[in-house]
Coordinates of C-alpha atoms and ligand atoms in Angstrom, one line a residue:
X25 CA 122.4 8.7 82.1
X26 CA 121.8 5.4 83.9
X27 CA 120.0 4.9 87.2
X28 CA 119.1 8.5 87.8
X29 CA 115.9 9.6 89.4
X30 CA 113.3 10.3 86.7
X31 CA 111.7 13.4 88.2
X32 CA 114.5 15.4 86.6
X33 CA 115.6 17.0 89.9
X34 CA 119.3 18.1 89.5
X35 CA 121.9 17.5 92.2
X36 CA 124.8 19.6 90.8
X37 CA 128.1 19.4 92.5
X38 CA 130.7 22.2 92.2
X39 CA 133.4 20.9 94.6
X40 CA 136.0 20.9 91.8
X41 CA 135.2 24.5 90.8
X42 CA 133.7 26.5 93.6
X43 CA 135.0 24.1 96.3
X44 CA 138.5 24.5 95.0
X45 CA 138.1 28.3 95.6
X46 CA 138.4 27.7 99.3
X47 CA 141.5 29.1 101.0
X48 CA 143.9 26.2 101.7
X49 CA 142.6 23.8 99.0
X50 CA 145.0 23.2 96.2
X51 CA 144.0 20.3 94.0
X52 CA 146.2 18.5 91.5
X53 CA 144.6 17.0 88.4
X54 CA 144.9 13.6 90.0
X55 CA 143.1 14.9 93.1
X56 CA 140.3 16.2 90.9
X57 CA 140.0 12.9 89.1
X58 CA 139.8 11.0 92.4
X59 CA 137.1 13.4 93.8
X60 CA 135.1 13.2 90.5
X61 CA 135.1 9.4 90.9
X62 CA 133.8 9.6 94.5
X63 CA 131.1 12.1 93.5
X64 CA 130.1 9.9 90.6
X65 CA 129.9 6.8 92.9
X66 CA 127.8 8.9 95.2
X67 CA 125.4 9.5 92.4
X68 CA 125.3 13.3 91.9
X69 CA 123.8 14.2 88.5
X70 CA 126.4 16.8 87.5
X71 CA 130.0 17.4 88.3
X72 CA 131.4 20.9 87.6
X73 CA 135.0 20.1 86.9
X74 CA 136.5 23.6 86.7
X75 CA 137.0 26.4 84.2
X76 CA 138.8 25.1 81.1
X77 CA 141.1 27.7 79.6
X78 CA 141.5 29.5 82.9
X79 CA 144.5 27.4 83.9
X80 CA 146.3 24.4 82.4
X81 CA 145.3 22.2 85.3
X82 CA 141.5 22.6 84.6
X83 CA 142.1 22.2 80.9
X84 CA 144.0 19.0 81.5
X85 CA 141.4 17.8 84.0
X86 CA 138.7 17.8 81.3
X87 CA 140.8 15.9 78.8
X88 CA 141.8 13.3 81.3
X89 CA 138.3 13.0 82.9
X90 CA 136.8 12.2 79.5
X91 CA 139.5 9.7 78.7
X92 CA 139.9 8.0 82.1
X93 CA 136.5 8.1 83.8
X94 CA 133.6 6.0 82.7
X95 CA 130.9 8.1 84.6
X96 CA 128.1 5.9 85.8
X97 CA 125.7 8.6 87.0
X98 CA 127.1 12.1 86.5
X99 CA 127.5 14.4 83.5
X100 CA 130.7 16.4 83.4
X101 CA 130.2 20.2 83.4
X102 CA 132.6 22.9 82.2
X103 CA 132.3 26.4 83.8
X104 CA 133.0 29.7 82.2
X105 CA 131.8 33.3 81.6
X106 CA 129.6 34.6 78.8
X107 CA 131.5 36.2 75.9
X108 CA 133.3 39.4 76.5
X109 CA 131.6 42.7 75.6
X110 CA 132.0 43.6 71.9
X111 CA 133.3 40.2 70.9
X112 CA 131.2 37.6 68.9
X113 CA 130.6 34.4 71.0
X114 CA 132.2 32.2 68.3
X115 CA 135.3 34.4 68.4
X116 CA 135.7 34.5 72.2
X117 CA 138.8 32.5 73.2
X118 CA 137.3 31.6 76.5
X119 CA 134.0 30.3 74.9
X120 CA 136.1 28.2 72.5
X121 CA 137.9 26.7 75.5
X122 CA 134.5 25.7 76.9
X123 CA 133.7 23.8 73.7
X124 CA 137.1 22.3 73.4
X125 CA 136.8 20.8 76.9
X126 CA 134.4 18.3 75.3
X127 CA 132.0 18.6 78.4
X128 CA 128.4 17.8 77.4
X129 CA 127.1 20.4 79.8
X130 CA 128.3 24.0 80.1
X131 CA 127.5 26.4 83.0
X132 CA 127.9 30.0 82.0
X133 CA 128.3 32.7 84.7
X134 CA 126.6 36.0 83.9
X135 CA 126.1 39.3 85.6
X136 CA 122.5 39.9 86.8
X137 CA 123.1 42.9 89.1
X138 CA 123.0 46.2 87.1
X139 CA 125.8 47.8 89.2
X140 CA 128.1 44.8 88.4
X141 CA 127.4 45.2 84.7
X142 CA 128.3 48.8 84.8
X143 CA 131.3 48.7 87.2
X144 CA 132.8 45.3 86.8
X145 CA 132.0 44.5 83.2
X146 CA 132.2 48.2 82.2
X147 CA 129.5 47.7 79.6
X148 CA 125.8 48.6 79.1
X149 CA 122.9 46.7 80.4
X150 CA 121.7 45.9 76.9
X151 CA 125.1 44.5 75.8
X152 CA 125.1 42.3 78.9
X153 CA 121.8 40.9 77.8
X154 CA 123.2 40.3 74.4
X155 CA 126.2 38.6 75.9
X156 CA 123.9 36.2 77.7
X157 CA 121.6 35.5 74.8
X158 CA 124.3 35.1 72.2
X159 CA 126.6 32.9 74.3
X160 CA 123.8 30.6 75.3
X161 CA 122.4 30.3 71.8
X162 CA 125.9 29.7 70.3
X163 CA 126.7 26.9 72.8
X164 CA 123.2 25.4 72.2
X165 CA 123.8 25.4 68.5
X166 CA 127.0 23.5 69.1
X167 CA 125.0 20.7 70.8
X168 CA 125.7 21.5 74.4
X169 CA 123.3 21.5 77.3
X170 CA 123.6 25.0 78.9
X171 CA 122.9 26.1 82.5
X172 CA 123.3 29.8 83.4
X173 CA 124.5 31.0 86.8
X174 CA 123.1 34.5 87.5
X175 CA 125.8 36.0 89.7
X176 CA 124.7 38.3 92.5
X177 CA 121.1 37.6 91.6
X178 CA 119.5 38.3 95.0
X179 CA 121.4 41.5 95.6
X180 CA 120.7 42.5 92.0
X181 CA 117.1 41.7 92.4
X182 CA 116.9 44.1 95.4
X183 CA 118.6 46.9 93.4
X184 CA 116.8 46.4 90.1
X185 CA 114.3 43.5 90.1
X186 CA 113.2 44.2 86.5
X187 CA 116.7 43.9 85.1
X188 CA 117.6 40.8 87.1
X189 CA 114.5 39.1 85.7
X190 CA 115.4 40.3 82.2
X191 CA 118.7 38.4 82.5
X192 CA 116.8 35.2 83.5
X193 CA 114.4 35.5 80.6
X194 CA 117.2 36.2 78.1
X195 CA 119.0 33.0 79.1
X196 CA 115.8 31.0 79.2
X197 CA 114.6 32.2 75.8
X198 CA 118.0 31.6 74.3
X199 CA 117.8 27.9 75.4
X200 CA 119.4 27.7 78.8
X201 CA 117.9 24.6 80.4
X202 CA 118.2 25.9 84.0
X203 CA 118.8 29.4 85.2
X204 CA 120.5 29.4 88.6
X205 CA 119.9 32.2 91.0
X206 CA 123.2 32.8 92.9
X207 CA 123.5 34.3 96.3
X208 CA 127.1 35.1 95.5
X209 CA 127.8 37.3 98.5
X210 CA 126.0 34.8 100.7
X211 CA 124.1 37.5 102.6
X212 CA 120.6 36.2 102.2
X213 CA 118.2 34.5 104.7
X214 CA 115.7 31.7 103.9
X215 CA 112.6 33.9 103.9
X216 CA 114.2 36.3 101.4
X217 CA 115.2 33.4 99.1
X218 CA 111.8 31.9 99.2
X219 CA 110.0 35.2 98.2
X220 CA 112.3 35.9 95.3
X221 CA 112.4 32.4 93.9
X222 CA 108.6 32.2 93.9
X223 CA 108.2 35.6 92.1
X224 CA 110.9 34.9 89.5
X225 CA 109.5 31.5 88.7
X226 CA 106.0 33.0 88.2
X227 CA 107.2 35.9 86.2
X228 CA 109.7 34.2 83.9
X229 CA 108.6 30.6 83.6
X230 CA 112.2 29.6 83.5
X231 CA 113.4 26.4 85.2
X232 CA 115.3 27.7 88.3
X233 CA 118.2 26.5 90.3
X234 CA 119.9 27.8 93.5
X235 CA 123.6 28.4 94.3
X236 CA 124.0 29.6 97.9
X237 CA 127.2 30.8 99.5
X238 CA 127.3 30.3 103.3
X239 CA 128.3 33.8 104.6
X240 CA 125.3 34.0 106.9
X241 CA 125.6 30.3 107.9
X242 CA 122.3 29.7 106.0
X243 CA 123.5 28.2 102.7
X244 CA 121.8 24.8 103.3
X245 CA 118.6 26.4 104.7
X246 CA 118.6 28.9 101.7
X247 CA 119.0 26.0 99.3
X248 CA 116.1 24.1 100.8
X249 CA 114.0 27.3 100.9
X250 CA 114.6 27.7 97.2
X251 CA 113.5 24.1 96.6
X252 CA 110.3 24.8 98.7
X253 CA 109.7 27.8 96.5
X254 CA 110.0 25.7 93.3
X255 CA 113.7 25.4 92.4
X256 CA 114.6 22.0 90.9
X257 CA 118.3 22.2 90.6
X258 CA 120.7 22.6 93.7
X259 CA 124.3 23.5 93.4
X260 CA 126.4 22.3 96.3
X261 CA 129.9 21.3 97.3
X262 CA 131.2 18.3 99.3
X263 CA 131.5 19.2 103.0
X264 CA 130.5 22.8 102.1
X265 CA 134.0 23.7 100.7
X266 CA 134.0 26.9 98.7
X267 CA 135.0 30.6 98.4
X268 CA 135.3 32.5 101.7
X269 CA 133.3 30.5 104.3
X270 CA 132.0 28.0 101.8
X271 CA 129.0 26.9 99.8
X272 CA 125.8 24.9 100.6
X273 CA 127.0 21.5 101.8
X274 CA 126.0 18.7 99.5
X275 CA 125.6 16.1 102.2
X276 CA 122.9 17.8 104.4
X277 CA 121.2 19.0 101.3
X278 CA 120.8 15.6 99.7
X279 CA 120.0 14.0 103.1
X280 CA 117.2 16.5 103.6
X281 CA 115.8 16.0 100.1
X282 CA 115.8 12.2 100.5
X283 CA 115.0 11.8 104.2
X284 CA 112.9 14.8 105.0
X285 CA 111.2 15.6 101.7
X286 CA 111.0 12.0 100.6
X287 CA 112.4 13.0 97.2
X288 CA 114.7 10.5 95.5
X289 CA 117.6 12.3 94.2
X290 CA 120.4 9.7 94.5
X291 CA 120.7 6.2 93.1
X292 CA 119.5 3.4 95.4
X293 CA 121.9 2.7 98.3
X294 CA 124.0 5.9 97.8
X295 CA 122.9 7.7 100.9
X296 CA 124.3 4.9 103.1
X297 CA 127.7 5.7 101.5
X298 CA 127.5 9.4 102.4
X299 CA 129.7 9.3 105.6
X300 CA 132.4 7.3 103.8
X301 CA 132.4 9.6 100.7
X302 CA 132.5 12.8 102.8
X303 CA 135.5 11.6 104.7
X304 CA 137.2 10.2 101.6
X305 CA 136.9 13.6 99.9
X306 CA 138.2 15.4 103.0
X307 CA 141.3 13.1 102.8
X308 CA 141.9 14.0 99.2
X309 CA 141.7 17.8 99.8
X310 CA 143.9 17.2 102.9
X311 CA 141.5 18.7 105.4
X312 CA 140.6 16.9 108.6
X313 CA 136.9 15.9 108.4
X314 CA 134.8 18.1 110.6
X315 CA 133.8 16.0 113.6
X316 CA 130.6 18.1 114.0
X317 CA 129.3 18.1 110.5
X318 CA 125.6 17.2 110.3
X319 CA 124.9 13.6 109.3
X320 CA 128.5 12.6 108.6
X321 CA 130.6 14.0 111.4
X322 CA 131.9 11.4 113.9
X323 CA 130.0 13.4 116.6
X324 CA 126.8 13.7 114.6
X325 CA 125.3 10.8 116.6
X326 CA 127.5 10.8 119.7
X327 CA 125.5 11.1 122.9
X328 CA 127.0 12.5 126.1
X329 CA 124.2 13.6 128.5
X330 CA 123.0 10.9 130.9
X331 CA 119.3 11.9 130.4
X332 CA 119.7 11.3 126.6
X333 CA 121.3 7.9 127.2
X334 CA 118.5 6.8 129.5
X335 CA 115.9 7.5 126.8
X336 CA 118.1 6.0 124.1
X337 CA 118.3 2.8 126.0
X338 CA 114.6 2.5 125.5
X339 CA 114.5 3.7 122.0
X340 CA 117.3 5.5 120.1
X341 CA 114.8 7.5 118.1
X342 CA 113.9 9.5 121.2
X343 CA 117.1 11.5 120.8
X344 CA 118.0 11.0 117.2
X345 CA 116.4 12.7 114.2
X346 CA 117.3 9.8 111.9
X347 CA 118.8 6.3 112.2
X348 CA 122.5 7.0 111.6
X349 CA 122.9 3.9 109.5
X350 CA 120.7 5.5 106.8
X351 CA 123.7 7.9 106.1
X352 CA 126.4 5.3 106.9
X353 CA 127.2 6.8 110.3
X354 CA 127.0 5.1 113.7
X355 CA 125.7 6.0 117.1
X356 CA 128.2 6.3 119.9
X357 CA 127.9 6.8 123.6
X358 CA 130.3 9.1 125.3
X359 CA 131.3 8.6 128.9
X360 CA 132.1 11.6 131.0
X361 CA 131.0 13.3 134.2
X362 CA 127.7 14.0 132.5
X363 CA 127.0 10.2 132.3
X364 CA 124.4 8.4 134.3
X365 CA 123.7 4.7 134.7
X366 CA 122.2 4.3 131.2
X367 CA 125.3 5.9 129.5
X368 CA 127.5 3.3 131.2
X369 CA 125.3 0.4 130.4
X370 CA 125.1 1.4 126.7
X371 CA 128.8 2.0 126.5
X372 CA 129.4 -1.4 128.1
X373 CA 127.1 -2.9 125.4
X374 CA 129.1 -1.0 122.7
X375 CA 132.3 -2.5 124.1
X376 CA 130.8 -6.0 124.3
X377 CA 130.7 -6.0 128.1
X378 CA 127.3 -6.9 129.5
X379 CA 126.8 -5.2 132.8
X380 CA 123.7 -7.3 133.3
X381 CA 121.6 -4.6 134.8
X382 CA 123.7 -4.8 138.0
X383 CA 122.6 -1.4 139.5
X384 CA 125.2 -1.4 142.3
X385 CA 128.1 -2.1 139.9
X386 CA 126.9 0.4 137.3
X387 CA 126.4 3.0 140.1
X388 CA 129.9 2.4 141.3
X389 CA 131.3 2.9 137.8
X390 CA 129.3 6.1 137.3
X391 CA 130.7 7.4 140.7
X392 CA 134.3 6.4 139.7
X393 CA 134.1 8.2 136.4
X394 CA 132.8 11.3 138.0
X395 CA 135.5 11.3 140.6
X396 CA 138.2 10.7 138.0
X397 CA 136.9 13.4 135.7
X398 CA 137.0 15.8 138.7
X399 CA 140.7 15.0 139.0
X400 CA 141.2 15.9 135.3
X401 CA 140.7 12.6 133.4
X402 CA 138.5 12.7 130.4
X403 CA 137.0 9.5 129.2
X404 CA 135.0 10.7 126.2
X405 CA 138.4 11.2 124.4
X406 CA 140.0 8.1 125.9
X407 CA 137.8 5.1 125.2
X408 CA 140.6 2.6 125.9
X409 CA 141.3 4.0 129.4
X410 CA 137.6 3.8 130.1
X411 CA 137.4 0.2 129.0
X412 CA 140.3 -0.7 131.3
X413 CA 138.5 1.1 134.2
X414 CA 135.3 -0.7 133.3
X415 CA 136.9 -4.1 133.2
X416 CA 138.7 -3.4 136.5
X417 CA 135.3 -2.7 138.2
X418 CA 133.6 -5.7 136.6
X419 CA 136.4 -8.1 137.4
X420 CA 137.3 -6.7 140.7
X421 CA 141.0 -6.2 139.9
X422 CA 143.0 -4.4 137.2
X423 CA 144.1 -6.3 134.1
X424 CA 147.8 -6.2 134.4
X425 CA 150.5 -7.4 132.0
X426 CA 153.3 -5.9 134.0
X427 CA 153.9 -4.2 137.3
X428 CA 155.9 -1.1 137.6
X429 CA 158.5 -1.0 140.4
X430 CA 159.7 2.5 139.4
X431 CA 160.7 4.7 136.5
X432 CA 163.0 7.6 136.1
X433 CA 163.5 10.1 133.3
X434 CA 166.6 12.4 133.0
X435 CA 167.0 15.5 130.9
X436 CA 170.6 16.6 130.5
X437 CA 171.1 20.2 129.4
X438 CA 174.5 20.5 127.5
X439 CA 176.6 23.6 127.2
X440 CA 176.1 23.6 123.4
X441 CA 172.3 24.0 123.9
X442 CA 171.4 20.4 123.0
X443 CA 169.6 18.0 125.4
X444 CA 170.1 14.3 126.1
X445 CA 167.1 12.4 127.3
X446 CA 167.4 9.1 129.1
X447 CA 164.9 6.9 130.9
X448 CA 165.1 3.8 133.1
X449 CA 162.2 1.6 133.9
X450 CA 162.1 -1.2 136.5
X451 CA 159.3 -3.7 135.9
X452 CA 158.0 -7.1 136.7
X453 CA 156.4 -9.3 134.0
X454 CA 155.7 -13.0 134.1
X455 CA 157.6 -13.3 137.4
X456 CA 160.7 -11.7 136.0
X457 CA 162.3 -8.4 137.1
X458 CA 163.3 -6.3 134.2
X459 CA 165.5 -3.2 134.2
X460 CA 165.7 -1.3 130.9
X461 CA 167.3 1.9 129.9
X462 CA 166.8 3.9 126.6
X463 CA 167.5 7.3 125.1
X464 CA 164.9 9.3 123.2
X465 CA 164.3 12.7 121.6
X466 CA 162.5 13.8 124.7
X467 CA 161.9 12.3 128.2
X468 CA 158.5 10.8 127.2
X469 CA 160.0 9.2 124.1
X470 CA 162.9 7.8 126.2
X471 CA 160.4 6.3 128.7
X472 CA 158.3 4.8 125.8
X473 CA 161.4 3.3 124.4
X474 CA 162.6 1.9 127.7
X475 CA 159.2 0.3 128.3
X476 CA 159.4 -1.3 124.9
X477 CA 163.0 -2.4 125.3
X478 CA 162.0 -4.0 128.6
X479 CA 158.8 -5.7 127.5
X480 CA 159.2 -6.6 123.8
X481 CA 161.0 -9.9 124.5
X482 CA 158.1 -11.0 126.8
X483 CA 155.3 -9.5 124.7
X484 CA 156.4 -9.4 121.0
X485 CA 153.0 -8.0 120.2
X486 CA 154.3 -4.6 121.3
X487 CA 156.4 -4.4 118.1
X488 CA 153.2 -3.8 116.1
X489 CA 152.1 -0.9 118.2
X490 CA 153.0 2.7 117.5
X491 CA 152.2 6.0 119.2
X492 CA 150.5 8.1 116.6
X493 CA 149.4 11.2 118.5
X494 CA 150.3 12.9 121.8
X495 CA 148.4 15.8 123.3
X496 CA 149.2 17.7 126.4
X497 CA 146.8 20.1 128.2
X498 CA 147.4 22.1 131.3
X499 CA 144.3 22.1 133.4
X500 CA 143.3 25.1 135.4
X501 CA 144.4 25.0 138.9
X502 CA 147.1 26.0 141.2
X503 CA 149.8 28.2 140.0
X504 CA 151.5 28.1 136.6
X505 CA 153.9 25.1 136.5
X506 CA 152.2 23.5 139.5
X507 CA 148.9 23.0 137.5
X508 CA 147.5 19.6 136.8
X509 CA 148.6 18.2 133.4
X510 CA 146.4 15.9 131.2
X511 CA 148.0 13.8 128.5
X512 CA 146.1 12.0 125.7
X513 CA 147.9 9.4 123.7
X514 CA 146.7 7.7 120.6
X515 CA 148.2 4.3 119.7
X516 CA 147.7 2.2 116.6
X517 CA 148.5 -1.4 115.7
X518 CA 147.7 -1.5 112.0
X519 CA 144.2 -2.8 112.7
X520 CA 142.9 0.2 114.6
X521 CA 143.6 3.0 116.9
X522 CA 142.8 3.7 120.6
X523 CA 143.2 6.6 123.0
X524 CA 144.3 6.7 126.6
X525 CA 144.6 9.4 129.2
X526 CA 146.9 10.2 132.1
X527 CA 146.7 12.9 134.6
X528 CA 149.5 14.1 137.0
X529 CA 151.2 17.0 138.6
X530 CA 153.8 16.9 135.9
X531 CA 153.8 16.1 132.2
X532 CA 156.1 13.1 132.5
X533 CA 154.0 11.4 135.2
X534 CA 150.8 12.0 133.2
X535 CA 152.5 10.7 130.1
X536 CA 153.6 7.6 131.9
X537 CA 150.1 6.8 133.0
X538 CA 148.8 7.3 129.4
X539 CA 151.5 5.0 128.1
X540 CA 150.9 2.4 130.7
X541 CA 147.2 2.3 129.7
X542 CA 148.1 2.4 126.0
X543 CA 150.2 -0.8 126.2
X544 CA 147.9 -2.6 128.6
X545 CA 145.0 -2.0 126.3
X546 CA 147.0 -2.9 123.2
X547 CA 148.0 -6.3 124.8
X548 CA 144.3 -6.8 125.8
X549 CA 143.3 -6.1 122.2
X550 CA 145.9 -8.5 120.9
X551 CA 144.3 -11.3 123.0
X552 CA 147.3 -11.7 125.4
X553 CA 146.4 -13.3 128.8
X554 CA 146.9 -10.8 131.6
X555 CA 149.6 -11.9 134.1
X556 CA 152.3 -10.2 135.9
Ligands
ACO626 C1 131.2 34.0 91.7 C2 132.3 33.1 91.2 O1 132.9 32.4 92.0 S1 132.5 33.0 89.6 C3 134.0 32.0 89.4 C4 135.2 32.8 89.6 N1 136.4 31.9 89.4 C5 137.5 32.4 89.1 O2 137.7 33.6 88.9 C6 138.7 31.4 89.0 C7 139.3 31.4 87.6 N2 139.6 32.7 87.1 C8 140.7 33.0 86.4 O3 141.6 32.1 86.2 C9 140.9 34.3 85.8 O4 140.1 35.3 86.5 C10 140.3 34.3 84.3 C11 141.2 33.4 83.4 C12 138.9 33.8 84.2 C13 140.3 35.7 83.7 O5 141.6 36.3 83.9 P1 142.0 37.7 83.3 O6 141.7 37.6 81.8 O7 143.3 38.0 83.7 O8 140.9 38.7 83.8 P2 140.6 39.1 85.3 O9 140.5 37.9 86.2 O10 141.6 40.2 85.8 O11 139.2 39.8 85.2 C14 138.0 39.1 84.8 C15 137.6 39.6 83.4 O12 136.4 38.8 83.1 C16 135.3 39.8 82.9 N3 134.1 39.1 83.4 C17 133.7 38.9 84.6 N4 132.5 38.3 84.6 C18 132.2 38.2 83.3 C19 131.0 37.6 82.7 N5 130.0 37.1 83.4 N6 131.0 37.6 81.3 C20 132.0 38.1 80.7 N7 133.1 38.6 81.2 C21 133.2 38.6 82.5 C22 135.7 41.0 83.8 O13 135.0 42.1 83.3 C23 137.2 41.1 83.5 O14 137.4 41.6 82.2 P3 138.6 42.5 81.8 O15 139.8 41.6 81.8 O16 138.2 43.0 80.4 O17 138.7 43.6 82.8
PYR627 C1 128.6 31.3 90.3 C2 129.1 31.4 91.7 O1 129.9 30.7 92.1 C3 128.4 32.4 92.5 O2 127.7 33.3 92.0 O3 128.7 32.4 93.7

């Protein structure tokens, strides 16, 4: 292994095995190879790739990973069970598949709860110990590094501590390099983990690891409690993916080890890649990255409250537990009706607009934001609409690329149950009156098309812009269909994406406002001079 920390602490990733056990994740071999590359780039020490022999996909993964990936940091790990009861380890088909995977490291899963041995394995406690001992010894004799996962260890310890420890000792004495205590049902709390890990370490002398499921929401805390108690091997998954509610999340665990414990567990510079790697893996598994995930979520360093912003203006550390750049994330200011002067000044700075400490101007902007939010606008989700508002206040007039004389949208209900949608816009741009009509698959789409048909000749930059998301929310208020409607639109131009908001008594009026802002902002971004 190159460039790994020399204290021997193990960061063991099981995204491709336990992470893949999450409902909704279904990885192809190509997905697994991509994730393995990301994890290796990140610098974990071990990548558990799956259970060879359990399904053709995992078997193929090991063959291809060995042939196609030149691992820089990680060792590939194959996962599987101890031999079956009454079968010699060397004759067990599943143990053979582990060897045939070619993985240099093998993690065996073994029962350590007496009830599981009797009910699930349907064998004796003695035979289970023999299964552990013999399988570990056989795989060691074949030149493999062996780790052993003690399934249901903490529940088993409660039921029969003596037997649970015998399983640990059997594995340790047979040559298992690390014995991992698993909170398989995820029901433990940090204090319980701490006490058990300390005792088992003292009583067995085995090197211990921790594998924590997140059923109490404590998997990361439980993992760190085990480390405090002496465990030197942590099993985690990217973004906490895993069976049921998931596993200990790799990213907060390694961030805590590096930044809070001062223990180097990743190669130099890897932590700064953490946000990117987390999001890249989320893309591969086809799940939206969680915006509120510690350290790596887009909201992890987003500040909304005015009081926070006023302190952050003096020193960001006053309201941040770390500098976001250390984990590759960024601080963001959110503007809403909870903003104060400092929030607006900092947001202006983020947008490259110096408000120059003009208290009256900043106060006016704060006031305007609060009034508009009361009407239903939301600026924290619509940065582009906020920037237009800010510029309008700073420059004393709106930035306009076109002026709207009127617009109209018609929905025609036909006897065959289909609808025809048509819109007409009347605009002024560069001194020219434009009347444009278009059809669409809905009234908003028809309006969007009419706007483009009318303006594209004058502003060819519009051709690069595309509406990528459209969200409608009925705000509380009057009665049913009379309620206020808020529309959020996201637009992209191949270089980036921006969001705008519109509010109105009906969905089409609100959509029109959001579209108007979307194109005004897009033209501003494209460097077009505003003129009517
Ligand atoms: C806590 C965890 O997450 S461990 C990881 C669990 N992961 C998975 O189960 C995913 C992959 N699993 C599979 O594809 C299948 O379950 C297989 C291929 C492993 C086994 O499939 P099958 O042979 O059809 O058996 P099945 O799944 O019904 O039952 C598991 C068998 O393994 C046995 N077993 C369970 N744990 C162990 C163990 N630690 N050591 C030895 N045998 C074990 C069970 O007693 C049962 O044996 P039986 O078939 O004689 O009743
Ligand atoms: C091994 C494992 O995944 C568990 O015990 O949860």
